[in-house]
mmCIF file of C-alpha atoms and ligand atoms in Angstrom:
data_model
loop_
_atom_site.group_PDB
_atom_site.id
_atom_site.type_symbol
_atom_site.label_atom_id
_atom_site.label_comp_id
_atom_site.label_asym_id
_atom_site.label_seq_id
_atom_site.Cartn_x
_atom_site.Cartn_y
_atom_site.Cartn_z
ATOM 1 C CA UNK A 1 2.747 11.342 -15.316
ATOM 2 C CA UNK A 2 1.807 7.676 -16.247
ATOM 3 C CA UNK A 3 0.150 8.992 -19.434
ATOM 4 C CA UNK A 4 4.083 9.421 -21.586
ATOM 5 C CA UNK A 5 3.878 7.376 -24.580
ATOM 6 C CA UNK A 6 5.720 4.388 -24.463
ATOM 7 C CA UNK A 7 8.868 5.488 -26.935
ATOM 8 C CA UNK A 8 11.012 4.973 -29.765
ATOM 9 C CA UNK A 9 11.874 1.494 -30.392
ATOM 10 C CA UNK A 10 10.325 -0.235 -33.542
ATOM 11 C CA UNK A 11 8.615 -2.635 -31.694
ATOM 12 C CA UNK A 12 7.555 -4.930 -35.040
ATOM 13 C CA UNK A 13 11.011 -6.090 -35.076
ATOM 14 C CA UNK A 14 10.870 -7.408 -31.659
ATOM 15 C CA UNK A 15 7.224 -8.380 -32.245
ATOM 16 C CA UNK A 16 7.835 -10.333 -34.891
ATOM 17 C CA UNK A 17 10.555 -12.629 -33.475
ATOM 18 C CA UNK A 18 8.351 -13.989 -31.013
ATOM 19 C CA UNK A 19 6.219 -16.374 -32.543
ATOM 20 C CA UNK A 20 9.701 -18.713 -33.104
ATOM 21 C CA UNK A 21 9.701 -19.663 -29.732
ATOM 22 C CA UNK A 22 7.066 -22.478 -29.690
ATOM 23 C CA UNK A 23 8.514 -24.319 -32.391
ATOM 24 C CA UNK A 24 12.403 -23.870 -32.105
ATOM 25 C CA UNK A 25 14.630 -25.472 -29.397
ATOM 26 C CA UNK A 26 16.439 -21.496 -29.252
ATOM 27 C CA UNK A 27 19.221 -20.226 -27.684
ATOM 28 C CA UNK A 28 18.143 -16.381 -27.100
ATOM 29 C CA UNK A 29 20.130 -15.143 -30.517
ATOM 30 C CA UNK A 30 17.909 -16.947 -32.163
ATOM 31 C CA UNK A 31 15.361 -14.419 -31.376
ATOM 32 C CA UNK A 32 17.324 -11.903 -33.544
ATOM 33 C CA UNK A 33 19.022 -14.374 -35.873
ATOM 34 C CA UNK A 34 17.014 -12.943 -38.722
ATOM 35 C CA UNK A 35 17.327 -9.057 -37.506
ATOM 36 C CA UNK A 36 19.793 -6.939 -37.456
ATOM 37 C CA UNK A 37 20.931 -6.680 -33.716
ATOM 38 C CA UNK A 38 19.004 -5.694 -30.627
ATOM 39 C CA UNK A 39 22.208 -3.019 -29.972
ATOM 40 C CA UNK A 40 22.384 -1.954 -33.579
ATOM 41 C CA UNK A 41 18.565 -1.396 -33.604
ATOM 42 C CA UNK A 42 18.932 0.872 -30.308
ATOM 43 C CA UNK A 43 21.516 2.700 -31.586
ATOM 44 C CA UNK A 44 18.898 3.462 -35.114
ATOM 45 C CA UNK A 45 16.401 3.728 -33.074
ATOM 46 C CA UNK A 46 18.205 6.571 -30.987
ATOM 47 C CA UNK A 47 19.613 8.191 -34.030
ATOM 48 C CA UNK A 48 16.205 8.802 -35.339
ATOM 49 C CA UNK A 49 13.938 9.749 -31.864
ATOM 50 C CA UNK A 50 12.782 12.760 -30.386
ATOM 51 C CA UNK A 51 14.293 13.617 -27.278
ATOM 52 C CA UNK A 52 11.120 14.529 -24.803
ATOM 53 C CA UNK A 53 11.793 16.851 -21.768
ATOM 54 C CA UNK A 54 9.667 15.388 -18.470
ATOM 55 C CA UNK A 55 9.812 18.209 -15.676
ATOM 56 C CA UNK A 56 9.311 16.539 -12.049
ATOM 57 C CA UNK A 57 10.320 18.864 -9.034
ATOM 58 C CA UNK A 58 13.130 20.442 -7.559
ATOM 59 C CA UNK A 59 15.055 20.893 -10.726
ATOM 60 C CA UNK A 60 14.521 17.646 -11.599
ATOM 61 C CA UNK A 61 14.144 16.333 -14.712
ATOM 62 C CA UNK A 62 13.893 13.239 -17.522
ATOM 63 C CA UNK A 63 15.209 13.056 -20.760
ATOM 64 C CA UNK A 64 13.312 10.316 -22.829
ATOM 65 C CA UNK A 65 14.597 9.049 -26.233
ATOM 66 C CA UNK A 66 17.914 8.474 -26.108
ATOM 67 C CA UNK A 67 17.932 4.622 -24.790
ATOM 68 C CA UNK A 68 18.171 4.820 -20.852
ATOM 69 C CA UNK A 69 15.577 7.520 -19.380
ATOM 70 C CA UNK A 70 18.213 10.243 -18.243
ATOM 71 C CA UNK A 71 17.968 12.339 -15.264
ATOM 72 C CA UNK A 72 18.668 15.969 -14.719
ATOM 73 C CA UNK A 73 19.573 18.161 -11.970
ATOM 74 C CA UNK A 74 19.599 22.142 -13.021
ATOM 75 C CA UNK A 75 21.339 24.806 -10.793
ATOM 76 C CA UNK A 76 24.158 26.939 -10.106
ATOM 77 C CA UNK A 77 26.946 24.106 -9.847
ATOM 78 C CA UNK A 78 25.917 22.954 -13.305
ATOM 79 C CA UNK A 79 24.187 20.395 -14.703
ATOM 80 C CA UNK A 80 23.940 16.930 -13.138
ATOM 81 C CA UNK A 81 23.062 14.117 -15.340
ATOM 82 C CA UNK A 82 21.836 10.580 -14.744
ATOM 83 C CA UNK A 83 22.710 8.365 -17.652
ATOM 84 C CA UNK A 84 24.318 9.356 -20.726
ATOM 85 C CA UNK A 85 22.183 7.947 -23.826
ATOM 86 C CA UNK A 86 23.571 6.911 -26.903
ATOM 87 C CA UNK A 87 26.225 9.181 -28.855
ATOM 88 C CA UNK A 88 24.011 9.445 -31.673
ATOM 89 C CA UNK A 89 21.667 11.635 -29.874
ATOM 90 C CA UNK A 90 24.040 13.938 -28.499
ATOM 91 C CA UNK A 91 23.029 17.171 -30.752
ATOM 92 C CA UNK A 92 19.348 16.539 -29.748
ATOM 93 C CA UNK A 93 20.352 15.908 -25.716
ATOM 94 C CA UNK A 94 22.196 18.872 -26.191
ATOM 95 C CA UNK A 95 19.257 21.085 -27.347
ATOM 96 C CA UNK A 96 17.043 19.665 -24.446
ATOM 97 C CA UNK A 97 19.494 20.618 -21.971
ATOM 98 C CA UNK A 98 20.276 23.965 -23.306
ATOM 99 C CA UNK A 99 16.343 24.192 -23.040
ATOM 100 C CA UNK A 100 16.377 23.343 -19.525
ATOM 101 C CA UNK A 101 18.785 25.644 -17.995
ATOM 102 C CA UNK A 102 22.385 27.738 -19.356
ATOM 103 C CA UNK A 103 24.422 26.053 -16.515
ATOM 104 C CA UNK A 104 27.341 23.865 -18.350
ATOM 105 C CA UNK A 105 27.481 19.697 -17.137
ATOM 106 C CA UNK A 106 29.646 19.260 -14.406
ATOM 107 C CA UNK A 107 28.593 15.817 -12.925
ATOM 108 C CA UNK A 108 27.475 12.652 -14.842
ATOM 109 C CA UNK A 109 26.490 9.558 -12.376
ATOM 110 C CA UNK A 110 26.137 6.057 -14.600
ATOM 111 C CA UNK A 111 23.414 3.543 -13.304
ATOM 112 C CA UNK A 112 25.130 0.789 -14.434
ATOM 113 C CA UNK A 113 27.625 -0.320 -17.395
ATOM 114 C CA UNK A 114 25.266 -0.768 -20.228
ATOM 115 C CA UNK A 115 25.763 0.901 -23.722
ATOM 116 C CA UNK A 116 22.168 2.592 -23.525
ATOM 117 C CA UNK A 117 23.377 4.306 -20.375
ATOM 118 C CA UNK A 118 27.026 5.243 -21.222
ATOM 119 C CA UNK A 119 27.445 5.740 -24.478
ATOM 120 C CA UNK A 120 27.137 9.134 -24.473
ATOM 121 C CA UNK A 121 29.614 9.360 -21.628
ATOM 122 C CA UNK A 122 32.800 10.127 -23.845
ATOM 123 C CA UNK A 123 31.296 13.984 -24.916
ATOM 124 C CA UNK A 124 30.141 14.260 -21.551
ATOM 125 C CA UNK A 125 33.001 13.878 -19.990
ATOM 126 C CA UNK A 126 34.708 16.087 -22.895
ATOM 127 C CA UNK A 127 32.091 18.812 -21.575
ATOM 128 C CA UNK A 128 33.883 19.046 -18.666
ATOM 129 C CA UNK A 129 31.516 16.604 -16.376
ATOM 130 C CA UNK A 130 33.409 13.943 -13.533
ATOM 131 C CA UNK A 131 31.461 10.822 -14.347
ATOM 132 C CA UNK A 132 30.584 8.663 -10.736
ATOM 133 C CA UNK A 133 29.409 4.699 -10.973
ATOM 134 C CA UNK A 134 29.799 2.267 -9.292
ATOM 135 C CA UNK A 135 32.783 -0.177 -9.747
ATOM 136 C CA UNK A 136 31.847 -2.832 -12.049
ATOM 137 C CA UNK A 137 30.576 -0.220 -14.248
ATOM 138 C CA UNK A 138 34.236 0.605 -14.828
ATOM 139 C CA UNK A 139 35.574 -3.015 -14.900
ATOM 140 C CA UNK A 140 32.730 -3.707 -17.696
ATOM 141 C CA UNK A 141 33.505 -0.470 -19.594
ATOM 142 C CA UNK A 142 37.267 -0.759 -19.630
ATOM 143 C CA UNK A 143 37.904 -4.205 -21.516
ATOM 144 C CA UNK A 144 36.010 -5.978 -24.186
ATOM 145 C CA UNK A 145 32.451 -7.186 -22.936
ATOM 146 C CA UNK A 146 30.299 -9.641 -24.363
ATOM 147 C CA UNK A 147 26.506 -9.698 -23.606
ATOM 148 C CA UNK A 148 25.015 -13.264 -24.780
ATOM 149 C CA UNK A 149 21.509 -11.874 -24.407
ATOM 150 C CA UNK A 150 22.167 -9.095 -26.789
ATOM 151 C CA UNK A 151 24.648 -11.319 -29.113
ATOM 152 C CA UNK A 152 27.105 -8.415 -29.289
ATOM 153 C CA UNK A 153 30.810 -8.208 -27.601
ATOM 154 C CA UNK A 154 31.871 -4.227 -26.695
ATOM 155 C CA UNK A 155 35.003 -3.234 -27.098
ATOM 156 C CA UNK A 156 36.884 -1.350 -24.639
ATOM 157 C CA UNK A 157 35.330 2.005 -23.984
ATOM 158 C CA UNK A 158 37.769 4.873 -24.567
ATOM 159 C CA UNK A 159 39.637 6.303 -21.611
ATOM 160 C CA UNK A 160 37.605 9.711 -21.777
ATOM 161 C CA UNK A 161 34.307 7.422 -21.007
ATOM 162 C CA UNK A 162 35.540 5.743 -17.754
ATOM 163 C CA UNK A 163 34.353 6.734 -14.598
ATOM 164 C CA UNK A 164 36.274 9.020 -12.644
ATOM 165 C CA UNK A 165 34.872 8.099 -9.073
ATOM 166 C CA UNK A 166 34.277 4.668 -8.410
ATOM 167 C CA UNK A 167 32.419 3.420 -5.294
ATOM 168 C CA UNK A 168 31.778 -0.279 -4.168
ATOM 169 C CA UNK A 169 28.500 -0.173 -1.803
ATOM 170 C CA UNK A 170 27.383 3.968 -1.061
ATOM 171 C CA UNK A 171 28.437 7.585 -2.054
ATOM 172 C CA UNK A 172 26.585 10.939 -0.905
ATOM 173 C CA UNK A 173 27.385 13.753 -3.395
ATOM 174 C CA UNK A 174 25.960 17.158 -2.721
ATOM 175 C CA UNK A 175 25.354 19.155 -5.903
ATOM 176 C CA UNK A 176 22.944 22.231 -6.470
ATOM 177 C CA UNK A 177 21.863 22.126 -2.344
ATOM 178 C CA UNK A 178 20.937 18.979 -3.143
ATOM 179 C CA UNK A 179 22.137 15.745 -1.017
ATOM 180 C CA UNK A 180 22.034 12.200 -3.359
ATOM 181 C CA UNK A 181 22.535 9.023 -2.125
ATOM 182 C CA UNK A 182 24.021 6.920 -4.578
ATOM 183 C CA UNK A 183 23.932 2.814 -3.102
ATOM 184 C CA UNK A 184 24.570 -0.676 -4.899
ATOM 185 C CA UNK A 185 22.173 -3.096 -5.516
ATOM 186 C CA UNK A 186 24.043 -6.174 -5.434
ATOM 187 C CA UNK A 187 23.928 -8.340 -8.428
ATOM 188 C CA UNK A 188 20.355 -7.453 -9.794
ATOM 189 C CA UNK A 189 20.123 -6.381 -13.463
ATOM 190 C CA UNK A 190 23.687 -6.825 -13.666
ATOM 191 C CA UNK A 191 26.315 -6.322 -11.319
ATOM 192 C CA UNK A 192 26.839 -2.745 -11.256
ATOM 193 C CA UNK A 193 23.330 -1.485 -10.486
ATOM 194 C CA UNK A 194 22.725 1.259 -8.296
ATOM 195 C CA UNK A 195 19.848 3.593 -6.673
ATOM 196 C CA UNK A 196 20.306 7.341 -7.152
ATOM 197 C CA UNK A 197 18.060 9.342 -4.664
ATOM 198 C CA UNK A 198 17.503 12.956 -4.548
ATOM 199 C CA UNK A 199 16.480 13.260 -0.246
ATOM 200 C CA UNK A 200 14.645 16.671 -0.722
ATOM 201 C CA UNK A 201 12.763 16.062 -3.780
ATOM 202 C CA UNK A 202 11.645 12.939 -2.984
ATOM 203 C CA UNK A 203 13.116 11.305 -6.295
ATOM 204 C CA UNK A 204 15.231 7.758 -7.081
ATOM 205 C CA UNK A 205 16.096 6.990 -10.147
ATOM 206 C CA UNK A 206 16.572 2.968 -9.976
ATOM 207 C CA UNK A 207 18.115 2.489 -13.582
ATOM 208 C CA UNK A 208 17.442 -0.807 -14.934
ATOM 209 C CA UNK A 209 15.623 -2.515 -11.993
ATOM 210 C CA UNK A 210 12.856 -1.019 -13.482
ATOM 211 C CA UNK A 211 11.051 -1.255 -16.871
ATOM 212 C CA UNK A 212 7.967 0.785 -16.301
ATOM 213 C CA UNK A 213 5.239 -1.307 -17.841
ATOM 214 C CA UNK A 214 7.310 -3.412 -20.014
ATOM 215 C CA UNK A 215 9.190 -6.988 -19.587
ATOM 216 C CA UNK A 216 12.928 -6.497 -18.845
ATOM 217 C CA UNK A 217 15.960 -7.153 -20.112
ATOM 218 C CA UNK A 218 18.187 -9.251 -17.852
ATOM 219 C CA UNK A 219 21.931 -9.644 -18.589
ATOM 220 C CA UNK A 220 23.121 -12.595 -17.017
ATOM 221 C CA UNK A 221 26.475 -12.230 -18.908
ATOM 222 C CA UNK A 222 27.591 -9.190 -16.287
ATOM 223 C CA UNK A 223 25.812 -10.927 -13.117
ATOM 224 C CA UNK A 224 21.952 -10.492 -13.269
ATOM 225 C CA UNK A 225 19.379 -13.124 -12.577
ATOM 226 C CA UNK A 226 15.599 -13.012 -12.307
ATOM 227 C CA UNK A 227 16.384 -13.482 -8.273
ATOM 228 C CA UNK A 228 18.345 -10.092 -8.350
ATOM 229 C CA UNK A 229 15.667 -8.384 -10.347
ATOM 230 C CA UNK A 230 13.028 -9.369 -7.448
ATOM 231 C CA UNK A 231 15.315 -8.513 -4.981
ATOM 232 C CA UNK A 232 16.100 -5.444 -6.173
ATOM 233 C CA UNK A 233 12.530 -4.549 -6.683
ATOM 234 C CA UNK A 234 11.538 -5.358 -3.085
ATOM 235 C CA UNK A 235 14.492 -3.179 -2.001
ATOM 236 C CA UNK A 236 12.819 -0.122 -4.097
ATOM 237 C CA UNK A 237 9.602 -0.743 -2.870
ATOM 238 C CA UNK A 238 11.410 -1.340 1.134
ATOM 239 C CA UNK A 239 12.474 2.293 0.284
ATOM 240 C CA UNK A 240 10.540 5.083 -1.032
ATOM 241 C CA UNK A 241 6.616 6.162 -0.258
ATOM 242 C CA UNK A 242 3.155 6.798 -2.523
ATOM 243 C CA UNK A 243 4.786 10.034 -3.111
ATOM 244 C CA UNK A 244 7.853 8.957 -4.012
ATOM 245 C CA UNK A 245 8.750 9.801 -8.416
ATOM 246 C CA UNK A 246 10.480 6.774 -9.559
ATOM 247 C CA UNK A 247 12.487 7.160 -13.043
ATOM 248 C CA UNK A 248 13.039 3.576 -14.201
ATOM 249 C CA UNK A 249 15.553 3.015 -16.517
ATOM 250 C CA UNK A 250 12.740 2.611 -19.806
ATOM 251 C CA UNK A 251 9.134 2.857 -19.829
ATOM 252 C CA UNK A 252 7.566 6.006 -18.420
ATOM 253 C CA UNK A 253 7.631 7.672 -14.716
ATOM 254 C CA UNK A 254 5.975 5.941 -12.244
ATOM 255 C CA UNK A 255 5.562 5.452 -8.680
ATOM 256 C CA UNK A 256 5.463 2.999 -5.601
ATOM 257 C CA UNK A 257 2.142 2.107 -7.696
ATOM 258 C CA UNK A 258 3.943 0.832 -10.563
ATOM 259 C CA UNK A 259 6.972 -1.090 -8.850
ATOM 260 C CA UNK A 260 4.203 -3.406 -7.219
ATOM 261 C CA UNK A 261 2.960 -4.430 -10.089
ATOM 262 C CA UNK A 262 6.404 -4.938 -11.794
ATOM 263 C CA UNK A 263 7.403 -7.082 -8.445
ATOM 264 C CA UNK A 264 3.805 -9.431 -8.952
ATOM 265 C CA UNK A 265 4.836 -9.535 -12.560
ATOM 266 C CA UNK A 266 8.343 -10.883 -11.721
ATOM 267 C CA UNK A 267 7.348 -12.979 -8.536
ATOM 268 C CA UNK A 268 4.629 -14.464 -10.816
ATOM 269 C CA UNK A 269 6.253 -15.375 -13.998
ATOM 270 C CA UNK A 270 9.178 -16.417 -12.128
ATOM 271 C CA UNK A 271 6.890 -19.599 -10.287
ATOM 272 C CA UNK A 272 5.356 -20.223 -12.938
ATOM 273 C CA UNK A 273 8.341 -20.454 -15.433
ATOM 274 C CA UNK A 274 10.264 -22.335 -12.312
ATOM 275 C CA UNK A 275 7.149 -24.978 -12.208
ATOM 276 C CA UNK A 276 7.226 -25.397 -15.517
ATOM 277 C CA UNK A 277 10.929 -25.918 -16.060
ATOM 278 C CA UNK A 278 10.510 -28.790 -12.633
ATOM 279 C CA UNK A 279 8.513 -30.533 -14.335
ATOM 280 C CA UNK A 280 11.237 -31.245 -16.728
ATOM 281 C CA UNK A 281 10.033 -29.340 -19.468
ATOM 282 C CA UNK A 282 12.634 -27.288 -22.249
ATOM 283 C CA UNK A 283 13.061 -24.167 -22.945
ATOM 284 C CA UNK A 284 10.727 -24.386 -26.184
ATOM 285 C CA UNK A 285 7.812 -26.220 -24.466
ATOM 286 C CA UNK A 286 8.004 -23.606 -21.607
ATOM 287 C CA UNK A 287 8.173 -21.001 -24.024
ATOM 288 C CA UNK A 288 4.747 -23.258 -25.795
ATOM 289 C CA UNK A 289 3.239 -22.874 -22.775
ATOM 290 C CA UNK A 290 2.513 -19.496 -21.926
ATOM 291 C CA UNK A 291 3.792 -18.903 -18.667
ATOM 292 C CA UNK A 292 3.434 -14.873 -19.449
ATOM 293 C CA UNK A 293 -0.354 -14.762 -21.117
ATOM 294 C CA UNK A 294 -1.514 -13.179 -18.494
ATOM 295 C CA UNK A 295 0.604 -10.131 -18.508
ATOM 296 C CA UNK A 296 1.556 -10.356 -22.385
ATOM 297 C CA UNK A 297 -0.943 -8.027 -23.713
ATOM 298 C CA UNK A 298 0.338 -5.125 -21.113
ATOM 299 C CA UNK A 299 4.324 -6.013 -20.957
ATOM 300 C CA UNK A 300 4.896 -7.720 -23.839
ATOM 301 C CA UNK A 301 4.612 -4.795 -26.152
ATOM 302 C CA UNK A 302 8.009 -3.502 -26.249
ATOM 303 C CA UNK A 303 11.562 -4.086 -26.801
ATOM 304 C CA UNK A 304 11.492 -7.577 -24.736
ATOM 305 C CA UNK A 305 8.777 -9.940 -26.014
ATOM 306 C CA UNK A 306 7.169 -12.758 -24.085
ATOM 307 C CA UNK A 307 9.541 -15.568 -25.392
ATOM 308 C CA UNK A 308 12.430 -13.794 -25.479
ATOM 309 C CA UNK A 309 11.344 -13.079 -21.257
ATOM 310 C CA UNK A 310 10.523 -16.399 -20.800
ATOM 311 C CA UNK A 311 14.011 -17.264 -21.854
ATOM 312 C CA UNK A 312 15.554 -15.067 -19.453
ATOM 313 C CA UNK A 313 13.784 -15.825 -16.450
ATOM 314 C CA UNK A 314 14.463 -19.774 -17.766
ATOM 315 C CA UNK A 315 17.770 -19.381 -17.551
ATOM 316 C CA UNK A 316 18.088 -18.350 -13.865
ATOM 317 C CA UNK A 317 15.014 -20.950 -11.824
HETATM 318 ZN ZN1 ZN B 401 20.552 -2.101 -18.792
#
């Protein structure tokens, strides 16, 4: 299960952008001042990629392709999804779901507001599926949004991509004999994060509060913070057992395994970004000194590179 090759994005775009860092005082859009777009290069990226089918247990399974890794529950009340992809992918998602079962979508559940999550929630929804998130998922989707990080403003989602049940700390929904526990983070990622758990199977799918082997994306624009990503971590960890399936939000399938070493990743860079940035140093001569080489060579291969992470965690000691 830890063997799924690491997807989809062109990661010499990203790659490339990070040797700026040491020698320019940057604001994070300089990072992608010379590319097209982090959200435009998702959204390419997603038109273009396989969708692969991960079975786990229970009638559980992952969808991996379409940004956001995307749950599935199969059985006789229909389909339950977790995460909608982008809209691009929608004929592909489409053809891995009809693969999966014949049951129609009935439920959709959102992890949180971002586009990589909900974009796809519009034909969803269309397909006859109530969408549940929690609050601030619909406050974020229902006027314009900008993300700094990302250098892009969203518009207003259309009406048919809103949530339909909104929650502000825990739902239980009981779909296919199956009891889930949705519950809110607190700010963490951003501030609509939430835990999905399926009790029998022994399944949570934590959304963004995991990147399974790869640095994060933080979006302090809609409330996260380095803090929140620990905290939510610890939380994840406080929760589940060594045979516990954890879908993180990108990055492959992992386990209790894998969200210890994303905490010591975090915890780490954090201090040493925070000691750094104490001793009075800028962004660019934090970013000079290498407060990630240690983990660079593992986490710093995909769609967040080691300045650009730097940067966030800079932002928020
Ligand atoms: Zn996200």
């Amino acid at each position: 299960m830890n063997n799924v090759n690491l997807p989809h994005l062109s990661r010499r775009r990203f790659i490339a952008t990070a040797g700026l860092g040491g020698t320019v005082a940057f604001a994070p859009r300089l990072l992608f001042a010379q590319e097209k777009g982090i959200v435009p290069t998702m959204i390419d990226d997603a038109a273009q990629a396989k969708i692969e089918t991960h079975p786990l247990r229970r009638g559980i399974s992952v969808l991996e392709g379409s940004g956001g890794n995307i749950g599935v529950l199969t059985g006789k009340d229909g389909k339950l999804l977790i995460d909608s992809g982008f809209a691009v992918s929608k004929a592909r998602i489409v053809e891995a779901l009809n693969a999966l079962s014949a049951d129609p979508v009935t439920q959709l559940i959102n992890t949180h507001w971002h586009v990589d999550h909900t974009d796809g929630n519009a034909w969803v929804h269309s397909a006859g599926a109530t969408i549940t998130a929690h609050e601030n998922t619909k406050k974020h989707l229902s006027t314009s949004t900008r993300v700094e990080g990302w250098q892009y403003t969203f518009p207003p989602s259309p009406a048919g991509a809103l949530p339909t049940t909104i929650f502000d700390d825990e739902q239980h929904v009981h779909h296919n004999d199956t009891s889930i526990g949705l519950k809110y983070y607190g700010p963490a990622h951003t501030d609509s994060d939430i835990s999905v758990v399926f009790e029998e199977a022994d399944v949570i799918h934590v959304g963004d509060t995991l990147w399974n082997g790869i640095y994060p994306f933080i979006d302090y624009s809609t409330g996260g913070s380095i803090d929140g990503m620990i905290r939510a971590t610890e939380r994840n960890l406080s929760v589940i057992t060594e045979k516990t399936i954890v879908i993180p939000g990108h990055g492959p399938v992992g386990n209790k395994a894998a969200l210890s070493e994303f905490r010591d990743m975090l915890s780490t860079i954090r201090s040493n970004v925070a000691a750094l940035k104490k001793q009075g140093k800028s962004l660019s001569e934090t970013i000079a000194a290498r407060p990630t080489a240690a983990y660079d060579a593992k986490w710093g291969q995909f769609l967040i590179t080691p300045a650009f992470f730097v940067a966030l965690v800079y932002s928020g000691v």
